[in-house]
Tab-separated table of C-alpha atoms in Angstrom:
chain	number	residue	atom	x	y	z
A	1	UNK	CA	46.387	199.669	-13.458
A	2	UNK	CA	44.975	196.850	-11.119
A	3	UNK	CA	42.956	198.142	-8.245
A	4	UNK	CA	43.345	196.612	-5.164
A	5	UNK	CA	39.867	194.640	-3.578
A	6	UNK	CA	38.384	195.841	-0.513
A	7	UNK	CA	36.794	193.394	1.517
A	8	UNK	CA	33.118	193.951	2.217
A	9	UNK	CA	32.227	196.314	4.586
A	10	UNK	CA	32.369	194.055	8.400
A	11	UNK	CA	34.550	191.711	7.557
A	12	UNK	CA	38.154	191.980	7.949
A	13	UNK	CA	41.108	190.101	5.092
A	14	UNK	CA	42.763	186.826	6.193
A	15	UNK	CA	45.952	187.338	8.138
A	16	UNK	CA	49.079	186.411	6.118
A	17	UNK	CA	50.331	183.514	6.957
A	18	UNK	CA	53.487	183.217	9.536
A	19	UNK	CA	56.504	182.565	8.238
A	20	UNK	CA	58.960	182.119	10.950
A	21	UNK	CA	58.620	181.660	14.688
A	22	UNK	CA	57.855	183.866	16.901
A	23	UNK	CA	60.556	185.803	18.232
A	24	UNK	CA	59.114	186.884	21.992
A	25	UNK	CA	59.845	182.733	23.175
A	26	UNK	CA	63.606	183.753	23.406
A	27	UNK	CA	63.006	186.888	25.469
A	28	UNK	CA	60.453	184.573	27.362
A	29	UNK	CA	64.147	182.492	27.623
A	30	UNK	CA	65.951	185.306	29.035
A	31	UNK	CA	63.531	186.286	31.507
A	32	UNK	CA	63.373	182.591	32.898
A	33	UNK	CA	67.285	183.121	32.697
A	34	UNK	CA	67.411	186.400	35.093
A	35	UNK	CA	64.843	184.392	37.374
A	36	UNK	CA	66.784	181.316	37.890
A	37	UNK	CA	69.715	183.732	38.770
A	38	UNK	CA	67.151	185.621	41.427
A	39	UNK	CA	66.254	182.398	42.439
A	40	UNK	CA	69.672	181.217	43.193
A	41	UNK	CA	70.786	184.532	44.881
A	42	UNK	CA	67.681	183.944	47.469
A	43	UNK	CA	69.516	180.587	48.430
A	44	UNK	CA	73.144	181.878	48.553
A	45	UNK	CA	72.164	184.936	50.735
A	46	UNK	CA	72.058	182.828	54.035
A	47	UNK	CA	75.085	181.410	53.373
A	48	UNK	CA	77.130	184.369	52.966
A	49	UNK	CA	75.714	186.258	55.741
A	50	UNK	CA	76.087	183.178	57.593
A	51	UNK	CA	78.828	184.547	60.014
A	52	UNK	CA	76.802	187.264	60.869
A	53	UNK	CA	73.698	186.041	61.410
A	54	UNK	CA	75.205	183.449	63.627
A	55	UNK	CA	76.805	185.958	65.532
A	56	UNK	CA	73.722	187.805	65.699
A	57	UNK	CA	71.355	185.562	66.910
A	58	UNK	CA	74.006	183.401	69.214
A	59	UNK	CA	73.864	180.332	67.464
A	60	UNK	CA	75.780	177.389	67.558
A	61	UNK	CA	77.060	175.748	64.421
A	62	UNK	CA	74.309	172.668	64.946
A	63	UNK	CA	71.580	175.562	64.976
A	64	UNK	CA	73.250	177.345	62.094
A	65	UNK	CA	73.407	173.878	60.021
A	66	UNK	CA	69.834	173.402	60.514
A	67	UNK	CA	69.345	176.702	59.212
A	68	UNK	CA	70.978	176.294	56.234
A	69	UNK	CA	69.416	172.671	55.487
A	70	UNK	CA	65.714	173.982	56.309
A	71	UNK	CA	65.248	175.054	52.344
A	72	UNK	CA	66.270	172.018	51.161
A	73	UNK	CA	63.423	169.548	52.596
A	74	UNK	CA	60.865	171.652	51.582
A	75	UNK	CA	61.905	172.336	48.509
A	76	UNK	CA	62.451	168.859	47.901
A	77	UNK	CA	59.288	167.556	49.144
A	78	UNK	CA	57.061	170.578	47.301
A	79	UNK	CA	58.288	169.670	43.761
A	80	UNK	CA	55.623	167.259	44.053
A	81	UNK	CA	52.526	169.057	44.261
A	82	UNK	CA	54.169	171.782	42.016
A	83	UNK	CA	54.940	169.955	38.963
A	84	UNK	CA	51.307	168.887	39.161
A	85	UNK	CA	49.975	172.703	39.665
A	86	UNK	CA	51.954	174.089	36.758
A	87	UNK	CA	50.377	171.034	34.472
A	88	UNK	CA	47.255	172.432	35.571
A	89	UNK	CA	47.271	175.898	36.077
A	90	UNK	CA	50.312	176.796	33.334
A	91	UNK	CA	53.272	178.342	33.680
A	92	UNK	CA	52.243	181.770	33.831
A	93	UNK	CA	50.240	181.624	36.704
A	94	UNK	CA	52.580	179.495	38.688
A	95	UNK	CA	55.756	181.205	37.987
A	96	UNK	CA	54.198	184.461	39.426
A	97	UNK	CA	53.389	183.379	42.765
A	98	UNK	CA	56.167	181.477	43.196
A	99	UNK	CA	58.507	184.672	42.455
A	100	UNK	CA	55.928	186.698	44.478
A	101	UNK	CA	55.664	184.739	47.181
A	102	UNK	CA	59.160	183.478	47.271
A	103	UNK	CA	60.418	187.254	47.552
A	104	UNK	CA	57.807	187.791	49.764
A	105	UNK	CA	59.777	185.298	52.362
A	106	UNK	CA	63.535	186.880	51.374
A	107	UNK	CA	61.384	190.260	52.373
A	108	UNK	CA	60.055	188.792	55.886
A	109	UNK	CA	63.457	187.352	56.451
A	110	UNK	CA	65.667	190.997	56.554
A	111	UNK	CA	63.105	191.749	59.593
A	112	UNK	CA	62.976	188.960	61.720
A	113	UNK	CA	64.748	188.808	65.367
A	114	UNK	CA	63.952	185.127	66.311
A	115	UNK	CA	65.773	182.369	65.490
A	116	UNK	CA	62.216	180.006	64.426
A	117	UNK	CA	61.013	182.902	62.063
A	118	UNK	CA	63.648	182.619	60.293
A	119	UNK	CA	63.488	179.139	59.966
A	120	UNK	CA	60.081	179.271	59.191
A	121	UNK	CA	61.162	181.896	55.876
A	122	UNK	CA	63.639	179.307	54.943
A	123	UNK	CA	61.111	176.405	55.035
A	124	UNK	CA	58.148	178.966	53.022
A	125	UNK	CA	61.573	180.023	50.683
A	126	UNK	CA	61.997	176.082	49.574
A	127	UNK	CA	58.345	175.567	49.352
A	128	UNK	CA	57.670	178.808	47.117
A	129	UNK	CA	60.900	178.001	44.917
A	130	UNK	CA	59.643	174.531	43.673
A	131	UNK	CA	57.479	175.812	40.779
A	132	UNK	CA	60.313	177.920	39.380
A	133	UNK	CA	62.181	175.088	36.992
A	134	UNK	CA	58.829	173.230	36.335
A	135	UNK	CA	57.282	176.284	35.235
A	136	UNK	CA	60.086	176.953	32.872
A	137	UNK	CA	60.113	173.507	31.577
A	138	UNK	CA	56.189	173.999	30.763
A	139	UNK	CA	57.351	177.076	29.040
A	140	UNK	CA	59.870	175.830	26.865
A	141	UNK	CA	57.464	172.480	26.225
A	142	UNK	CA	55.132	174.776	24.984
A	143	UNK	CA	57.192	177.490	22.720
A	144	UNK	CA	59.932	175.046	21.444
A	145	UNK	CA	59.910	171.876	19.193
A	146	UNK	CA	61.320	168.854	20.556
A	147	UNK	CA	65.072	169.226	18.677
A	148	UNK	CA	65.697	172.682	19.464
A	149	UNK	CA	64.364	172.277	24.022
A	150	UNK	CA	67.569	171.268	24.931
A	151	UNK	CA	69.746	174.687	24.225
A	152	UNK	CA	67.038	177.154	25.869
A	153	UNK	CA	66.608	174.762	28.589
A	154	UNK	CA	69.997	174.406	29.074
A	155	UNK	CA	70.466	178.433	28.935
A	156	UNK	CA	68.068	178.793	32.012
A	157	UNK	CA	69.884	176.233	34.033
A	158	UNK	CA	73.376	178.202	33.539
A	159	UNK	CA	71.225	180.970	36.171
A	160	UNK	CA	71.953	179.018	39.464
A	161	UNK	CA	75.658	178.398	37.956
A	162	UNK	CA	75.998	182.097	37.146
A	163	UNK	CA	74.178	182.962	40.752
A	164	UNK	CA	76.532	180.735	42.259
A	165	UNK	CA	79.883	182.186	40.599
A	166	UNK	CA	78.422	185.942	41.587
A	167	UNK	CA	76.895	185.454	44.852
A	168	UNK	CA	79.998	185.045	46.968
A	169	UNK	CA	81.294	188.698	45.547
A	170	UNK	CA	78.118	190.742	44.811
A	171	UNK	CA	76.120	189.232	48.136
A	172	UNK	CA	79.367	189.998	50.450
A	173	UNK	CA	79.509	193.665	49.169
A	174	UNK	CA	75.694	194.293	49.211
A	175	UNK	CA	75.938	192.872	53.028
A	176	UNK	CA	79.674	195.288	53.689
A	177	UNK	CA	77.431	198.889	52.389
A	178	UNK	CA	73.485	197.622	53.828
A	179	UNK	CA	74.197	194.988	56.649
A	180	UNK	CA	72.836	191.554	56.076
A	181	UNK	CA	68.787	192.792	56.294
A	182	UNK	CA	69.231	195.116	53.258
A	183	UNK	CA	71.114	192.476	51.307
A	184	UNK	CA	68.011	190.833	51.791
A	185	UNK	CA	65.496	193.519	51.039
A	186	UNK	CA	67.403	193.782	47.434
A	187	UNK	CA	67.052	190.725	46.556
A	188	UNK	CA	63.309	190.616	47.263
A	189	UNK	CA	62.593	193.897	45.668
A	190	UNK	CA	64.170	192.215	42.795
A	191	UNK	CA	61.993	189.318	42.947
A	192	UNK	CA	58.929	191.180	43.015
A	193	UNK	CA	60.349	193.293	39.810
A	194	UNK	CA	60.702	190.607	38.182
A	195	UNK	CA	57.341	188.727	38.785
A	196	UNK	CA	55.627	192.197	37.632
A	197	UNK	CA	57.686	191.681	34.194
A	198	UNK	CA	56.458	188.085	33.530
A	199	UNK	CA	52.699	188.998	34.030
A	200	UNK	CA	53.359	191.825	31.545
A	201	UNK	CA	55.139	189.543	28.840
A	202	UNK	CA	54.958	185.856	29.224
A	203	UNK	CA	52.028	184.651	27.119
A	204	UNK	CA	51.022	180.866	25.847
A	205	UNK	CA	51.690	180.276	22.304
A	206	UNK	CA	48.714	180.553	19.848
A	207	UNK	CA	46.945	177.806	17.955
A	208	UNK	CA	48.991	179.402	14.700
A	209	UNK	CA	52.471	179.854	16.928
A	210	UNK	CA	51.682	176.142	17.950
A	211	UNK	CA	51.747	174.322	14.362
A	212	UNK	CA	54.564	176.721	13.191
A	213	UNK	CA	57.043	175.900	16.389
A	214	UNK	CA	56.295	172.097	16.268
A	215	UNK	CA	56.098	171.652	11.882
A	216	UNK	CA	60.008	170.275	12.259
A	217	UNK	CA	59.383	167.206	14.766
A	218	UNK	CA	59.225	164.170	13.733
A	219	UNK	CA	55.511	163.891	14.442
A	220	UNK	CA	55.020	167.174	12.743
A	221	UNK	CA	51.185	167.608	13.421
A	222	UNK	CA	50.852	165.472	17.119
A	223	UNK	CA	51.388	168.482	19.819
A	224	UNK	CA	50.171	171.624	17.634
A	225	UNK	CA	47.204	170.124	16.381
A	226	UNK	CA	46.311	167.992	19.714
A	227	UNK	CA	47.331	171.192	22.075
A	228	UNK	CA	43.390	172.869	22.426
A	229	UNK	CA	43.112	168.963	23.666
A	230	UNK	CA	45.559	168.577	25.726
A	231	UNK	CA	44.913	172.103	27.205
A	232	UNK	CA	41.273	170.215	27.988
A	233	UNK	CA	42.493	167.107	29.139
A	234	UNK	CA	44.752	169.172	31.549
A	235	UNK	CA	41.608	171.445	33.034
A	236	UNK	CA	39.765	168.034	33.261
A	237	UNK	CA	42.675	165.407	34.862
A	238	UNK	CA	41.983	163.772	38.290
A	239	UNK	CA	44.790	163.844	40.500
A	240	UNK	CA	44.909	159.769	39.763
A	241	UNK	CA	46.971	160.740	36.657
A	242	UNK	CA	49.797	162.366	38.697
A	243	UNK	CA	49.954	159.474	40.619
A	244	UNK	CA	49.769	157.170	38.185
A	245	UNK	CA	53.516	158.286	36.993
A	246	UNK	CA	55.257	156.191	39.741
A	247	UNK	CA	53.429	153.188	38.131
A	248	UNK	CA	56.130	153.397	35.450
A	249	UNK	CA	59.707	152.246	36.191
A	250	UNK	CA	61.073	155.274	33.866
A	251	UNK	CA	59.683	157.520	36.655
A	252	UNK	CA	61.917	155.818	39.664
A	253	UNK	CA	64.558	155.167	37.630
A	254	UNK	CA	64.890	159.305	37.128
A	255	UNK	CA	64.472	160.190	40.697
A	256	UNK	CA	67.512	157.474	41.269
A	257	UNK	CA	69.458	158.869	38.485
A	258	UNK	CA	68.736	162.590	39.652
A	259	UNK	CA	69.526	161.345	43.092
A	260	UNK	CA	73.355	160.331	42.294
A	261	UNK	CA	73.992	162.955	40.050
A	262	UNK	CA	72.645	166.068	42.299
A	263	UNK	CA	74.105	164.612	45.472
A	264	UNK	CA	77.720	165.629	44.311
A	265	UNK	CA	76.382	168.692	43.128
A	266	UNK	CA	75.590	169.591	46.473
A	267	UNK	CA	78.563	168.429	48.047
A	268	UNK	CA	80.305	170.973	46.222
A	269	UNK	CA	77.651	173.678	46.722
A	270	UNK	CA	77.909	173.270	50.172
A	271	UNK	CA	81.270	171.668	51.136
A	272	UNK	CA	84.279	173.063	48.246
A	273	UNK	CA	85.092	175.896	50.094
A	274	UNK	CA	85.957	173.965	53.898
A	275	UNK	CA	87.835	171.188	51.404
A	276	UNK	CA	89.802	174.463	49.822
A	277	UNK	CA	90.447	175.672	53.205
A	278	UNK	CA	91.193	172.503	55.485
A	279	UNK	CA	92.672	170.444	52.844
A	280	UNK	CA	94.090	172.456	50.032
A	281	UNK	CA	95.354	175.082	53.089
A	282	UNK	CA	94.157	178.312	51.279
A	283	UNK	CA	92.408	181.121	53.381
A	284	UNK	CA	89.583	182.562	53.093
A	285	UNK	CA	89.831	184.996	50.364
A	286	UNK	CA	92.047	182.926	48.581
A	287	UNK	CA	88.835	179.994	48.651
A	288	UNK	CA	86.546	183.001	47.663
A	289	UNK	CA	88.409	183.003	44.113
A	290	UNK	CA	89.534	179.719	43.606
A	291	UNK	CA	86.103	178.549	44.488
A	292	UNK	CA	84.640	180.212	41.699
A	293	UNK	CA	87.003	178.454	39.035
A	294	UNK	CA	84.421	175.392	39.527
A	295	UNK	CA	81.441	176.716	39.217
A	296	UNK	CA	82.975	179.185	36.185
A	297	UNK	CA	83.166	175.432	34.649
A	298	UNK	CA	80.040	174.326	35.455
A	299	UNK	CA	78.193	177.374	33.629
A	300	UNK	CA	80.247	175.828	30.463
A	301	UNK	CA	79.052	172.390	31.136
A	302	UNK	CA	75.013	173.663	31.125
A	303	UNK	CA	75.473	175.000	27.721
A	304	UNK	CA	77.293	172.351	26.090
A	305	UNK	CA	75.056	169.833	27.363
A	306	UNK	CA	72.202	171.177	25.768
A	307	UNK	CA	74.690	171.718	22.756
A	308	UNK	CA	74.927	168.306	22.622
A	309	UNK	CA	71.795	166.564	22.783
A	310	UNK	CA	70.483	169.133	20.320
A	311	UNK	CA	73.317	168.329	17.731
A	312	UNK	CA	72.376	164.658	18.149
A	313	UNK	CA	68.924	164.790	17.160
A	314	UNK	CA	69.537	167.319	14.711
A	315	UNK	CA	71.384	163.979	13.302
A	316	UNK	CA	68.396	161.701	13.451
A	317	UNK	CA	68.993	160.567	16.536
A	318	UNK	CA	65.451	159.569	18.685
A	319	UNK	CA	65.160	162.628	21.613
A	320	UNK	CA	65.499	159.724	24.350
A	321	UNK	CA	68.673	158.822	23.505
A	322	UNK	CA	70.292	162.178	22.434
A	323	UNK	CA	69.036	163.977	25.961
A	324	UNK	CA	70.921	160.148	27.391
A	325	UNK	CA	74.711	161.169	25.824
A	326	UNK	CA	75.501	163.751	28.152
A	327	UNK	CA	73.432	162.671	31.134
A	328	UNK	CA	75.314	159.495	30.995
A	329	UNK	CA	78.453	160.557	29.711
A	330	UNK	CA	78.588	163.671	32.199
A	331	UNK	CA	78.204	161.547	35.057
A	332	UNK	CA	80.777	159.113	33.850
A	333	UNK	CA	83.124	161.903	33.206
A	334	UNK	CA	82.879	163.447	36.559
A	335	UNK	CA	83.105	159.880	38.595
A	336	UNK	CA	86.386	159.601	36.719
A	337	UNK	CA	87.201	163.092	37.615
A	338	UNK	CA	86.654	163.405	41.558
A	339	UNK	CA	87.649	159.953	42.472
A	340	UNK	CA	91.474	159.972	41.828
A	341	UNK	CA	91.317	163.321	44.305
A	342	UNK	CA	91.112	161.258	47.884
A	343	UNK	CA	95.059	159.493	46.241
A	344	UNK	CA	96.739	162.900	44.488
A	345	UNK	CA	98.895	165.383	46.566
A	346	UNK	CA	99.080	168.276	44.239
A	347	UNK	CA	96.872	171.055	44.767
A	348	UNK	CA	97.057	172.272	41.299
A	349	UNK	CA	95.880	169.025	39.881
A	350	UNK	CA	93.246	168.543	42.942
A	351	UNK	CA	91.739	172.072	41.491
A	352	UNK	CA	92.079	171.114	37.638
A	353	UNK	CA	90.285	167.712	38.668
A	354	UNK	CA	87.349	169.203	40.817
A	355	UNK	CA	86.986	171.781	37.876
A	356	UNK	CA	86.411	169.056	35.129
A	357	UNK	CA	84.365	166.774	37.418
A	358	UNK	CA	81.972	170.068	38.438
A	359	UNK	CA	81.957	170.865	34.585
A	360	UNK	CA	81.005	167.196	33.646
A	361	UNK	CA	78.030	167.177	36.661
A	362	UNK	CA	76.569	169.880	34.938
A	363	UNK	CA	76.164	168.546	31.358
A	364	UNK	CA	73.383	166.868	32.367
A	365	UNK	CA	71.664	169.789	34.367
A	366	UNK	CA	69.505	171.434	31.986
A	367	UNK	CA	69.454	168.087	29.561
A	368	UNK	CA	67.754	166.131	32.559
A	369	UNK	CA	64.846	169.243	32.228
A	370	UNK	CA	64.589	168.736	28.817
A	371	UNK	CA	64.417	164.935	29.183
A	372	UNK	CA	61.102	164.445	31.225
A	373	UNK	CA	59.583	166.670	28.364
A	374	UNK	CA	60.502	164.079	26.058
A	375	UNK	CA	59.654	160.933	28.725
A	376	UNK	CA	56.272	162.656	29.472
A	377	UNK	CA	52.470	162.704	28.466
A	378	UNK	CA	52.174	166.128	27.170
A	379	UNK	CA	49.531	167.534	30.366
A	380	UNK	CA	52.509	165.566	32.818
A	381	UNK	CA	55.524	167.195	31.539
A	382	UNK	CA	55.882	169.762	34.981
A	383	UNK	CA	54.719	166.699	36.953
A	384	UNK	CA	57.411	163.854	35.762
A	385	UNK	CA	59.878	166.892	35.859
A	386	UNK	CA	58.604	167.776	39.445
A	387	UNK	CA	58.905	164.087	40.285
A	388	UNK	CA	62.325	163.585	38.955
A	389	UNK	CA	63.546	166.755	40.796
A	390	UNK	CA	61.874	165.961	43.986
A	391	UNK	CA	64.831	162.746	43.846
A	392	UNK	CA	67.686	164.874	42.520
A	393	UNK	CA	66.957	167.532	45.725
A	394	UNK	CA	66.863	164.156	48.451
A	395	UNK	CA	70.297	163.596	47.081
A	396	UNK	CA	71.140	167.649	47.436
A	397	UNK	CA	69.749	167.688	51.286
A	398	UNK	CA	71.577	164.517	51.959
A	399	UNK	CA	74.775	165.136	50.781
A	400	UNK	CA	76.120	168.343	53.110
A	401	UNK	CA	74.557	165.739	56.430
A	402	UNK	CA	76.064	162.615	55.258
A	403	UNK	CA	79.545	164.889	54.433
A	404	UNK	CA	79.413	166.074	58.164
A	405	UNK	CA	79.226	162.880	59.382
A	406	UNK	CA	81.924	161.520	57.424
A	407	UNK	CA	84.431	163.972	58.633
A	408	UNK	CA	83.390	163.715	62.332
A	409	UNK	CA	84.261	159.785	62.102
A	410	UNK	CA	87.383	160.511	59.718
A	411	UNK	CA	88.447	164.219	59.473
A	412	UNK	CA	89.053	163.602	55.807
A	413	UNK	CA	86.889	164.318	52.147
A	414	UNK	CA	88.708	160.965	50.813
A	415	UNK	CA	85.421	159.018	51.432
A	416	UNK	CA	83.325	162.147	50.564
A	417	UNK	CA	84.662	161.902	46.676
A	418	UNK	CA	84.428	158.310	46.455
A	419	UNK	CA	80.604	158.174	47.652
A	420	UNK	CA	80.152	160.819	45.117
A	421	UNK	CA	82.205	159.023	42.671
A	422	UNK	CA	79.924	155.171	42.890
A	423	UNK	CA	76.536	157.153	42.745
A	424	UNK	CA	77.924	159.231	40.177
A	425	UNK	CA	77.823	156.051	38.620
A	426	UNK	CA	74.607	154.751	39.992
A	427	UNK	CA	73.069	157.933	38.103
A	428	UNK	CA	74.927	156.757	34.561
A	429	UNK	CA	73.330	153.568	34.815
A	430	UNK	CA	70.147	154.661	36.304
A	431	UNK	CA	69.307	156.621	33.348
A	432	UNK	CA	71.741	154.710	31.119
A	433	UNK	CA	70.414	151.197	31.086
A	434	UNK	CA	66.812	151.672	32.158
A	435	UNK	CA	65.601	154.664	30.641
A	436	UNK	CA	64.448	153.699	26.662
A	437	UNK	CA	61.286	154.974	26.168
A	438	UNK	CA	58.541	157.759	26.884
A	439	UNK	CA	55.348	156.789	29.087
A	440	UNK	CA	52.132	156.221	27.923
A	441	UNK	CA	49.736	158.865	29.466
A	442	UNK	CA	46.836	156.533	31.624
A	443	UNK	CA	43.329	157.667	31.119
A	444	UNK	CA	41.228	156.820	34.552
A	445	UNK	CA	38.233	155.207	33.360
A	446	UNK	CA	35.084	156.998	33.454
């Protein structure tokens, strides 16, 4: 009978290799998942209690509409320096102070009594929320290979669809049994929960995890072999090399294409249920449901988005080009949907429309993501994503002001769907046409 060797005494046998991927990047998945949901439910809660607080406080609806805008701006203009500080600190680090600190603000908020604190937790809640969806693009840059980014990308963008099909039920009865302050002291404690659970799980792939994940794209040894590098170049990178990414006319052509495509996004977000009640003639608890059928649709459209652009390079197809299908077809899909609306008088149809054209915005939601992964030097990934977001969210602050102002001067949505409608459009060909190929990182001479 063979006996076994024993290694010398102090040294320890080689490891067996790996032999499939790790498993604990899909949990890392469904955490991100949960915390795009949190994240979501922090910006719904001052809309539901928005009655109340208005009541509350004695505000007028100009105050209260500044209110509601004051996360947008911020959040908007802090995807900048974000996308650059998860490239250089890593996801981990990011993520949890952005959860902490952004539940930090929700926590503030349920104990204010002034009208400018509050404002002031809205503008620190849009500033401490940019990290969130750079950070898990870092993440998912890191634990997945190029052809499989666009499913688990995808999955963590159906959160703020999911928050935003939940919040009107779950936020209204958490405000009915604990008044509008201990709707907002559950959400925070949840925040805070869940920053304590990424410390304990998220981790960076190893050196080993590295070559395993990326061994099926097409430049099979590139990121696991160059990672300790990159990881170096990253520690080491001036901020020259952030800037440097609006020398490349890939860069603005994303922030345009983000810009058309998130504006009617945001017209819905902020607008569907007036439209349901002042056009369509439902009341309010009838909006509360139908509401929902949208945004039901638009978790759908996530998922098979990053379905999609999977399948396609699964087929050979170059990453550019497969995340491009349903970023360009989306937004052609839901032009053609909302812009018959203004000229139909059937409500059924109106509802079936806005359903398909909110389903065919959000194909490209979690593709875009996965996208700037593919556009991006590997230490600018966060920061081209960052950048590209930073255009989508000046659409997403523009679009409730600019709908306002249309129906002062004509009392209707008609020219609300057909503004969404042309830079619906404007997105398809921004990203379309201009978009072919990834950016060469620029080293700054030394």
């Amino acid at each position: 009978m063979a006996i076994p060797s024993t290694p010398p005494l102090g040294k320890t046998s080689p490891q067996p290799p790996t032999t499939s991927k790790p498993k604990l990047r899909w949990g890392i998945v469904i955490l991100l998942l949960i915390g795009a949901v949190i994240n979501y439910l922090d910006r719904s809660n001052l809309s539901v209690a928005n009655t109340t607080i208005a009541e509350q406080f004695q505000l007028s609806s100009t105050q209260m509409g500044l209110l509601l805008s004051a996360f947008l701006w911020p959040y908007a203009i802090a995807n900048l320096p974000a996308g650059w500080l998860v490239d250089r600190f890593g996801p981990r680090k990011m993520f949890a102070w952005a959860s902490g600190l952004w539940s930090i603000a929700t926590l503030i908020s349920a104990f204010v009594n002034s009208y400018s604190l509050l404002y002031a937790m809205r503008m620190l809640l849009g500033v401490s929320e940019s990290p969130f969806f750079t950070s898990a693009l870092k993440s998912n840059e890191r634990w997945f290979a190029k052809k499989e980014r666009g499913l688990p990308t995808s999955i963590i963008n159906t959160g703020s669809q999911i928050a935003n099909a939940i919040a009107p039920p779950l936020l209204t009865a958490l405000m009915l049994t604990m008044s509008w302050r201990g709707m907002f002291i559950v959400i925070g404690v949840a925040g805070l929960l869940l920053m304590i659970i990424w410390l304990k799980i998220y981790r960076d792939p190893t050196f080993a995890e590295q070559q395993l994940i990326h061994t099926s794209d097409e430049q099979t040894s590139t990121p696991s072999v160059n990672q300790p590098q990159r990881e170096a170049q990253t520690s080491q990178t001036p901020t020259a090399s952030w800037s440097s990414l609006f020398k490349h006319k890939s860069t603005w052509f994303m922030i345009i294409g983000n810009f058309g495509i998130m504006f009617t996004i945001w017209v819905y977000l902020t607008w569907l249920p007036s439209y349901l009640e002042k056009e369509q003639g439902f009341t309010l608890k009838e909006t509360g449901w139908i509401a929902s059928i949208p945004f039901i649709a638009g978790i759908i459209g996530v998922l098979v988005g990053g379905i999609i652009s999977d399948y396609f390079i699964r087929k050979g197809v170059n990453p550019i080009t497969s995340r491009k299908v349903p970023i360009v077809g989306g937004a052609i899909l839901a032009a053609a949907s909302v812009a018959p609306i203004p000229f139909i008088d059937n409500t059924v149809l109106s509802i079936v429309l806005l359903s398909v054209g909110y389903f065919a915005s959000q194909l490209p939601s979690g593709v875009i993501w996965t996208l700037a992964a593919d556009i991006a030097p590997g230490d600018q990934v966060a920061s081209l994503g960052a950048i590209q977001n930073f255009g989508g969210f000046l659409g997403a602050a523009l679009a409730p002001i600019i709908t306002g102002l249309i129906l002062d001067q004509t009392g209707s949505f008609n020219n609300v769907f057909l503004l969404g409608a042309g830079l619906l459009l404007l997105g398809a060909i921004s990203y379309g046409f201009f978009l072919k190929k990834p950016i060469e990182r620029t080293v700054s001479p030394t």
